[in-house]
Coordinates of C-alpha atoms in Angstrom, one line a residue:
M2 CA 0.0 0.0 0.0
S3 CA 1.3 3.4 -0.9
S4 CA 2.3 5.7 2.0
N5 CA -0.3 8.2 0.6
A6 CA -3.2 5.8 0.9
P7 CA -5.8 6.7 3.4
G8 CA -5.2 3.5 5.5
A9 CA -1.5 4.3 5.9
T10 CA -2.1 7.8 7.2
N11 CA -5.2 7.2 9.2
P12 CA -5.0 4.3 11.7
M13 CA -8.8 4.6 12.2
L14 CA -9.3 2.4 9.2
Y15 CA -7.6 -0.3 11.3
D16 CA -8.9 0.0 14.8
P17 CA -6.4 -1.8 17.1
I18 CA -9.2 -2.8 19.5
P19 CA -10.4 -6.3 18.5
E20 CA -14.1 -6.2 17.7
G21 CA -16.3 -6.9 20.7
T22 CA -13.5 -6.4 23.3
G23 CA -13.3 -2.6 23.8
S24 CA -14.2 -0.6 26.9
T25 CA -15.6 2.9 27.0
S26 CA -15.1 6.0 29.0
K27 CA -18.1 8.2 29.8
R28 CA -16.2 11.4 30.8
N29 CA -16.1 13.1 27.4
Q30 CA -19.7 12.2 26.8
F31 CA -20.6 14.3 29.9
V32 CA -18.2 17.0 28.8
A33 CA -19.8 17.1 25.3
A34 CA -23.3 17.2 26.8
L35 CA -22.3 20.1 29.1
G36 CA -20.9 22.1 26.2
I37 CA -23.9 21.4 23.9
C38 CA -26.2 22.4 26.7
M39 CA -24.8 25.9 26.9
A40 CA -27.5 26.4 24.2
A41 CA -30.0 25.2 26.8
V42 CA -28.7 27.5 29.5
S43 CA -29.0 30.3 27.0
G44 CA -32.6 29.3 26.3
G45 CA -33.4 29.1 30.0
T46 CA -32.2 32.7 30.5
A47 CA -34.4 33.7 27.6
L48 CA -37.4 31.9 29.1
A49 CA -37.1 33.4 32.6
W50 CA -35.9 36.9 31.6
T51 CA -39.3 38.5 31.6
S52 CA -40.0 37.5 35.2
P53 CA -37.7 40.0 36.9
V54 CA -37.5 42.4 33.9
L55 CA -41.2 43.1 33.4
A56 CA -41.5 43.8 37.2
Q57 CA -39.0 46.7 36.5
L58 CA -40.5 47.9 33.2
V59 CA -44.3 47.6 33.8
P60 CA -45.6 49.9 36.5
K61 CA -48.2 48.1 38.7
N62 CA -50.0 51.5 39.1
H63 CA -49.9 53.4 35.8
S64 CA -50.8 56.6 37.5
D65 CA -47.7 56.4 39.7
T66 CA -44.4 55.8 38.1
S67 CA -42.3 57.5 40.8
G68 CA -40.4 54.3 41.6
Y69 CA -39.3 53.9 38.0
E70 CA -37.0 56.9 37.5
R71 CA -34.0 54.6 36.6
E72 CA -35.8 53.5 33.4
S73 CA -35.4 55.3 30.1
F74 CA -38.8 53.9 29.0
L75 CA -41.7 51.9 30.5
L76 CA -44.1 49.4 29.0
T77 CA -47.9 49.1 29.2
S78 CA -49.3 45.8 30.5
D79 CA -50.2 44.8 26.9
E80 CA -46.7 45.6 25.6
G81 CA -45.3 43.6 28.5
S82 CA -47.4 40.5 27.6
W83 CA -46.2 40.7 24.0
V84 CA -42.5 40.9 25.1
G85 CA -43.2 37.6 26.8
A86 CA -45.2 36.1 23.9
F87 CA -42.7 37.0 21.1
L88 CA -40.3 34.4 22.5
A89 CA -42.8 31.6 21.6
V90 CA -43.4 33.1 18.2
G91 CA -39.7 33.1 17.5
A92 CA -39.2 29.6 18.9
F93 CA -41.9 28.3 16.5
L94 CA -40.1 30.0 13.5
G95 CA -36.7 28.7 14.6
A96 CA -37.5 25.0 15.0
L97 CA -37.9 23.9 11.3
P98 CA -34.8 25.6 9.9
A99 CA -32.8 24.1 12.7
G100 CA -33.8 20.5 11.8
Y101 CA -32.9 21.3 8.1
L102 CA -29.6 22.8 9.0
A103 CA -28.7 19.9 11.3
E104 CA -29.1 17.6 8.4
K105 CA -27.2 19.8 5.9
I106 CA -24.2 21.3 7.8
G107 CA -24.2 19.0 10.8
R108 CA -25.2 19.1 14.5
K109 CA -21.9 20.7 15.6
Y110 CA -21.9 23.7 13.3
T111 CA -25.7 24.2 13.7
T112 CA -25.3 24.3 17.5
M113 CA -22.4 26.6 17.2
S114 CA -24.3 29.0 14.9
L115 CA -27.0 29.4 17.5
A116 CA -24.7 31.7 19.5
V117 CA -25.1 34.3 16.7
P118 CA -28.9 34.9 17.1
Y119 CA -28.5 34.7 20.9
L120 CA -25.8 37.4 20.9
I121 CA -27.8 39.6 18.3
S122 CA -30.9 39.4 20.5
W123 CA -29.1 40.4 23.7
A124 CA -27.5 43.3 21.8
L125 CA -31.0 44.4 20.7
I126 CA -32.3 44.1 24.2
I127 CA -29.3 45.8 25.9
F128 CA -29.5 48.8 23.6
S129 CA -33.3 49.0 23.3
T130 CA -35.0 52.3 23.6
G131 CA -38.6 51.1 23.5
A132 CA -41.0 48.2 23.1
G133 CA -40.1 47.8 19.4
M134 CA -36.5 46.8 20.0
L135 CA -37.5 44.6 22.8
Y136 CA -40.0 42.8 20.5
A137 CA -37.3 42.3 17.9
G138 CA -34.8 41.0 20.5
R139 CA -37.4 38.6 22.0
L140 CA -38.3 37.3 18.5
V141 CA -34.7 36.7 17.6
I142 CA -33.9 35.0 20.9
G143 CA -37.0 32.9 20.5
I144 CA -35.6 31.7 17.1
A145 CA -32.4 30.6 18.8
T146 CA -34.3 29.0 21.7
G147 CA -36.6 27.0 19.4
A148 CA -33.6 25.9 17.4
S149 CA -31.8 24.8 20.5
C150 CA -34.7 22.7 21.5
V151 CA -34.4 20.8 18.2
V152 CA -30.6 20.4 17.8
A153 CA -29.3 19.9 21.4
P154 CA -31.4 16.9 22.3
M155 CA -30.7 15.3 18.9
F156 CA -27.0 15.9 19.2
I157 CA -26.8 14.4 22.7
S158 CA -28.9 11.3 21.8
E159 CA -26.4 10.6 19.0
V160 CA -23.2 10.8 21.0
A161 CA -24.4 9.0 24.2
E162 CA -23.9 5.3 24.9
T163 CA -27.2 3.4 25.4
S164 CA -26.4 3.0 29.1
I165 CA -26.3 6.7 29.9
R166 CA -28.5 8.0 27.1
G167 CA -31.3 8.8 29.5
A168 CA -29.0 10.7 32.0
L169 CA -27.4 12.8 29.2
G170 CA -30.8 13.3 27.6
A171 CA -32.1 14.9 30.8
F172 CA -29.2 17.3 30.6
F173 CA -31.1 19.6 28.2
Q174 CA -34.0 20.2 30.6
L175 CA -31.5 20.4 33.5
H176 CA -29.6 23.2 31.9
L177 CA -32.8 25.0 30.9
T178 CA -33.6 25.1 34.7
V179 CA -30.0 26.3 35.4
G180 CA -30.6 29.2 33.1
I181 CA -33.9 29.9 34.7
L182 CA -32.4 29.8 38.2
F183 CA -29.6 32.1 37.1
V184 CA -32.1 34.8 36.0
Y185 CA -34.2 34.4 39.1
A186 CA -31.2 34.7 41.4
V187 CA -29.4 37.6 39.5
G188 CA -32.4 39.4 38.0
S189 CA -34.1 40.0 41.3
Y190 CA -31.3 42.1 42.5
T191 CA -29.8 43.8 39.4
H192 CA -31.0 46.2 36.8
W193 CA -32.5 44.5 33.7
V194 CA -29.7 45.8 31.4
T195 CA -27.0 44.4 33.7
L196 CA -28.9 41.1 33.8
S197 CA -29.0 41.0 29.9
I198 CA -25.3 41.7 29.7
L199 CA -24.6 38.8 32.1
C200 CA -26.9 36.5 30.1
A201 CA -24.9 37.1 26.9
I202 CA -22.0 35.2 28.5
F203 CA -23.6 31.8 27.9
P204 CA -23.7 32.1 24.0
V205 CA -20.0 32.9 24.1
L206 CA -19.4 29.8 26.2
L207 CA -21.4 27.8 23.7
I208 CA -19.0 28.9 20.9
V209 CA -16.0 28.0 22.9
A210 CA -17.4 24.6 23.8
M211 CA -18.3 23.7 20.2
F212 CA -14.7 24.2 19.1
I213 CA -13.9 21.3 21.5
V214 CA -16.8 18.9 20.8
P215 CA -16.5 16.8 17.6
E216 CA -19.3 16.3 15.1
S217 CA -22.0 13.6 15.7
P218 CA -20.8 10.2 14.5
V219 CA -24.3 9.5 13.2
Y220 CA -24.2 12.5 11.0
L221 CA -20.7 11.7 9.8
V222 CA -21.6 8.1 8.9
K223 CA -24.8 9.4 7.1
K224 CA -22.5 11.7 5.0
G225 CA -20.2 8.8 4.2
R226 CA -17.4 10.0 6.4
R227 CA -16.8 6.8 8.2
I228 CA -13.2 7.5 9.2
D229 CA -14.1 10.8 10.7
A230 CA -17.0 9.1 12.5
G231 CA -14.5 6.6 14.0
V232 CA -12.2 9.4 15.2
A233 CA -15.2 11.2 16.8
L234 CA -16.3 8.0 18.5
K235 CA -12.8 7.6 20.0
W236 CA -13.2 11.1 21.4
F237 CA -16.7 10.6 22.8
W238 CA -16.3 7.0 24.0
G239 CA -12.6 6.9 24.8
P240 CA -9.4 5.5 23.1
N241 CA -10.3 1.9 24.0
A242 CA -13.8 2.0 22.5
D243 CA -14.7 -0.7 20.0
T244 CA -15.5 1.7 17.2
Q245 CA -16.0 -0.9 14.5
S246 CA -19.0 -2.4 16.3
A247 CA -20.4 1.0 17.1
L248 CA -20.0 2.2 13.5
Q249 CA -21.7 -1.0 12.2
T250 CA -24.6 -0.4 14.6
I251 CA -25.0 3.2 13.3
Q252 CA -24.7 2.0 9.7
S253 CA -27.3 -0.7 10.3
D254 CA -29.7 1.9 11.8
L255 CA -29.2 4.2 8.8
D256 CA -29.6 1.3 6.3
A257 CA -32.8 0.3 8.0
A258 CA -34.1 3.9 7.4
S259 CA -35.1 5.1 4.0
G260 CA -32.5 7.8 3.4
D261 CA -33.4 11.5 3.5
A262 CA -36.9 11.8 4.8
K263 CA -39.8 13.7 3.3
V264 CA -42.6 15.2 5.3
S265 CA -44.9 12.5 3.8
D266 CA -42.7 9.8 5.3
L267 CA -43.7 10.9 8.8
F268 CA -47.3 9.9 8.1
T269 CA -47.2 7.1 5.5
N270 CA -44.8 4.9 7.5
A271 CA -46.6 3.4 10.5
T272 CA -43.4 3.4 12.7
N273 CA -42.5 7.0 11.9
R274 CA -46.1 8.0 12.5
A275 CA -46.1 6.3 15.9
A276 CA -42.9 8.0 16.9
L277 CA -44.1 11.4 15.8
F278 CA -47.5 11.0 17.4
I279 CA -46.0 10.0 20.8
S280 CA -43.5 12.9 20.6
L281 CA -46.3 15.4 19.9
L282 CA -48.6 14.1 22.7
L283 CA -45.8 14.2 25.2
M284 CA -45.2 17.8 24.3
F285 CA -48.9 18.5 24.6
F286 CA -49.2 17.0 28.0
Q287 CA -46.0 18.8 29.1
Q288 CA -47.6 22.2 28.4
F289 CA -51.1 21.1 29.6
S290 CA -49.7 20.0 32.9
G291 CA -50.3 23.6 33.9
I292 CA -46.7 24.2 34.7
N293 CA -46.9 27.9 33.7
A294 CA -50.1 28.3 35.8
V295 CA -48.4 26.9 38.8
I296 CA -45.2 29.0 38.3
F297 CA -47.4 32.1 37.8
Y298 CA -49.2 31.4 41.1
T299 CA -46.1 30.6 43.2
A300 CA -45.8 33.9 45.0
P301 CA -49.6 34.2 45.8
I302 CA -49.6 30.6 47.1
F303 CA -46.6 31.2 49.3
Q304 CA -48.4 34.2 50.7
S305 CA -51.7 32.4 51.2
A306 CA -49.7 29.8 53.3
G307 CA -48.8 32.6 55.7
S308 CA -45.3 33.1 54.3
T309 CA -43.9 36.6 54.4
M310 CA -41.1 35.6 52.0
D311 CA -40.2 38.1 49.3
P312 CA -41.7 37.0 45.9
A313 CA -38.2 37.1 44.4
V314 CA -37.0 34.6 47.1
C315 CA -40.1 32.4 46.2
S316 CA -38.9 32.3 42.6
I317 CA -35.4 31.4 43.6
V318 CA -36.7 28.6 45.9
V319 CA -38.8 27.2 42.9
G320 CA -35.7 27.5 40.6
V321 CA -33.5 25.6 43.1
V322 CA -36.2 22.8 43.5
Q323 CA -36.4 22.5 39.7
V324 CA -32.6 22.3 39.2
V325 CA -32.1 19.7 42.1
M326 CA -35.0 17.5 41.0
T327 CA -34.1 17.6 37.3
L328 CA -30.6 16.6 38.3
A329 CA -32.2 13.7 40.3
S330 CA -34.1 12.7 37.2
S331 CA -30.9 12.5 35.2
V332 CA -29.7 10.0 37.8
L333 CA -32.9 8.0 38.0
I334 CA -33.9 7.9 34.3
D335 CA -31.5 5.1 33.3
K336 CA -32.3 3.2 36.5
A337 CA -36.1 3.5 37.0
G338 CA -36.9 3.9 33.3
R339 CA -38.9 6.5 31.4
R340 CA -42.4 5.2 31.7
I341 CA -42.5 5.0 35.5
L342 CA -41.2 8.6 35.8
L343 CA -43.8 9.8 33.4
L344 CA -46.6 8.0 35.2
Q345 CA -45.7 9.3 38.6
S346 CA -45.3 12.8 37.1
S347 CA -48.7 12.9 35.5
F348 CA -50.6 11.3 38.4
I349 CA -49.0 13.4 41.1
M350 CA -49.2 16.6 39.2
G351 CA -52.9 15.9 38.5
A352 CA -53.6 15.3 42.2
C353 CA -51.7 18.5 43.1
L354 CA -53.7 20.5 40.6
I355 CA -57.0 19.1 41.9
V356 CA -56.0 20.1 45.5
L357 CA -55.0 23.6 44.4
G358 CA -58.3 24.0 42.6
A359 CA -60.2 22.9 45.7
Y360 CA -58.1 25.3 47.9
F361 CA -59.0 28.3 45.6
K362 CA -62.6 27.2 45.5
M363 CA -62.8 27.3 49.3
Q364 CA -61.1 30.7 49.3
N365 CA -63.6 32.0 46.8
D366 CA -66.4 30.6 48.9
K367 CA -65.1 32.5 52.0
V368 CA -64.3 29.2 53.8
D369 CA -61.7 29.6 56.6
V370 CA -58.6 28.0 55.2
S371 CA -56.1 29.3 57.8
N372 CA -55.6 25.9 59.3
I373 CA -54.6 24.4 55.9
G374 CA -52.4 27.2 54.6
W375 CA -49.6 24.6 54.3
L376 CA -51.6 22.5 51.8
P377 CA -51.2 24.7 48.6
L378 CA -47.6 25.3 49.5
A379 CA -46.9 21.6 49.8
S380 CA -48.9 21.0 46.6
V381 CA -46.8 23.5 44.6
V382 CA -43.5 22.0 45.8
L383 CA -44.7 18.4 45.1
F384 CA -46.0 19.5 41.7
I385 CA -42.6 21.0 40.7
I386 CA -40.7 18.0 42.0
S387 CA -42.9 15.6 40.0
F388 CA -42.7 17.8 36.9
S389 CA -38.9 18.0 37.2
L390 CA -38.6 14.3 37.6
G391 CA -40.8 13.4 34.7
F392 CA -42.6 15.7 32.2
G393 CA -39.9 18.4 32.4
P394 CA -36.9 16.5 30.9
I395 CA -38.4 13.2 29.4
P396 CA -40.4 14.6 26.4
W397 CA -37.3 16.4 25.1
M398 CA -35.2 13.2 25.6
M399 CA -37.6 10.8 24.2
M400 CA -38.1 13.0 21.1
G401 CA -34.5 12.1 20.2
E402 CA -34.9 8.5 21.2
L403 CA -38.1 7.5 19.4
C404 CA -37.3 8.8 15.9
A405 CA -35.3 6.9 13.3
P406 CA -32.1 8.7 12.1
D407 CA -33.6 9.7 8.7
I408 CA -36.7 11.5 10.2
K409 CA -35.1 12.7 13.5
G410 CA -34.4 16.2 12.3
L411 CA -37.8 16.8 10.7
A412 CA -39.8 15.1 13.4
S413 CA -37.9 16.9 16.2
A414 CA -38.6 20.2 14.4
L415 CA -42.3 19.5 14.2
A416 CA -42.5 18.5 17.8
V417 CA -40.7 21.6 19.0
M418 CA -42.9 23.8 16.8
F419 CA -45.9 22.2 18.3
N420 CA -44.5 22.6 21.8
W421 CA -44.0 26.4 21.3
T422 CA -47.4 26.8 19.7
L423 CA -48.8 25.4 22.9
V424 CA -46.6 27.6 25.1
F425 CA -48.0 30.7 23.2
L426 CA -51.6 29.4 23.4
V427 CA -51.4 28.5 27.1
T428 CA -49.6 31.7 28.1
K429 CA -51.9 34.1 26.2
T430 CA -55.1 32.4 27.2
F431 CA -54.2 31.8 30.9
G432 CA -55.5 35.2 32.0
M433 CA -58.7 34.7 30.0
M434 CA -59.2 31.3 31.6
Q435 CA -58.9 32.8 35.0
D436 CA -61.4 35.5 34.2
M437 CA -63.9 33.2 32.6
L438 CA -63.5 30.0 34.7
G439 CA -61.9 31.3 38.0
S440 CA -58.7 30.0 39.5
D441 CA -60.3 26.8 40.8
W442 CA -61.7 25.6 37.5
T443 CA -58.4 26.7 35.7
F444 CA -56.4 24.3 37.9
W445 CA -59.0 21.6 37.5
F446 CA -58.9 22.0 33.8
F447 CA -55.2 21.2 33.7
G448 CA -55.6 18.5 36.4
A449 CA -58.1 16.7 34.1
W450 CA -55.6 16.6 31.3
M451 CA -53.1 15.0 33.6
M452 CA -55.5 12.2 34.4
V453 CA -56.0 11.6 30.7
C454 CA -52.2 11.7 30.3
T455 CA -51.7 9.0 32.9
V456 CA -53.9 6.7 31.0
Y457 CA -52.3 7.5 27.7
V458 CA -48.7 6.9 29.0
F459 CA -49.8 3.6 30.6
I460 CA -51.3 2.3 27.4
K461 CA -49.3 3.8 24.6
V462 CA -45.8 5.1 25.6
P463 CA -43.1 2.4 25.2
E464 CA -40.1 1.9 27.6
T465 CA -36.9 3.0 25.8
K466 CA -34.5 2.4 28.6
G467 CA -31.4 0.4 27.5
K468 CA -32.8 -0.2 24.0
T469 CA -31.0 0.6 20.7
N470 CA -32.6 2.6 18.0
A471 CA -33.4 -0.6 16.0
Q472 CA -35.1 -2.2 19.0
I473 CA -37.2 1.0 19.6
Q474 CA -38.2 1.1 16.0
A475 CA -39.3 -2.6 16.2
I476 CA -41.5 -1.8 19.2
L477 CA -43.1 1.2 17.5
G478 CA -43.7 -1.0 14.5
G479 CA -45.6 -3.5 16.6
K480 CA -42.8 -6.1 16.9
K481 CA -41.7 -7.2 20.4

């Protein structure tokens, strides 16, 4: 063989590890997930940003703005609601192009490119002089956040070994909650411009991290770059990894798929249809868990329990609970499995919502609830714990697990677009629901959906713990 032949210059053509005898290291898989999830932290800061900022920019009493001298401009309540809603609009718009880009230029460069709209949006917000620039900034940051929700879970699911795929899959939601907690903790005690400058650090960290992390081996094999895929696997799984077996598994999964997917393939193929339908319904139940209603009501519930705690501190407490319990989920998810965590999540959240509805009903009926002031507080904490263990992280993770490689980008984009449509719908109609139905029936509405969800998960959602993509596709296709 010539010294210029590929095999002579690249030892990856001849893996010195005998097939079936390698051992893996998980360290770089966690390092990679941490780097990729800087996109999730950035998204989390975008999600939570309005909580402390609108408190500074929207006067509670429009006839008295004496406490707002520091601001160069103020917003009306309606403008404030649109500042919040434009994120969901942008996220919807950002999801589909992200899936397309991930298939065309790769997961690595798509993820890295997300830093650009994040940084542009923070610049628009930092230098804004009125509602218009805030709208633009929130729309752009929504695009980046929606794209992050597509690419990051996909990327992580493709670089993780089966044994830790659940733990790493939960990293996305974990880092969203880290970004949310950062804003709650810092935003409550700093000016909104200072907060925005600090939030811009995370997209910069994303760029740095993506210089270190290699491309997804699945994407590389799909593009015919098998040697590069082997090199990437050695980085992710360690120098003693059996890359030949891993590459063969990836190739087999891709061969079993139909190549580049069309939208029609999601509906004409029964297996693809099942994967998409489950992904969409998990997203639906995540948003109709009433998580935004509970978060919105956290401070009043703390106060009704007799707490004199500052609302900002209440938010920080909620943020800490979310981070800690989502971290616990990442540990449990590969031990307990996905289904049991989803089932406990929907059942307990439903019970908590029913209790909260009953509490507000008694309050509205002028019943003395002073002796059970602890009940709504306990319900909120238990609700957030259950959400963080189940329906917070698992829908994002299973979205990447359920779909075959050829439809993953497209299906993930559609699921994320659907999710953000629901975020917009629930956020914008929540106030109307309260006015029309009252707080009690609003909580009962979401509680009823959680009971439906429990039945659906029990009957229809498969367990994916420890299963390869081929095994998952067989289950979805009706084969055991």
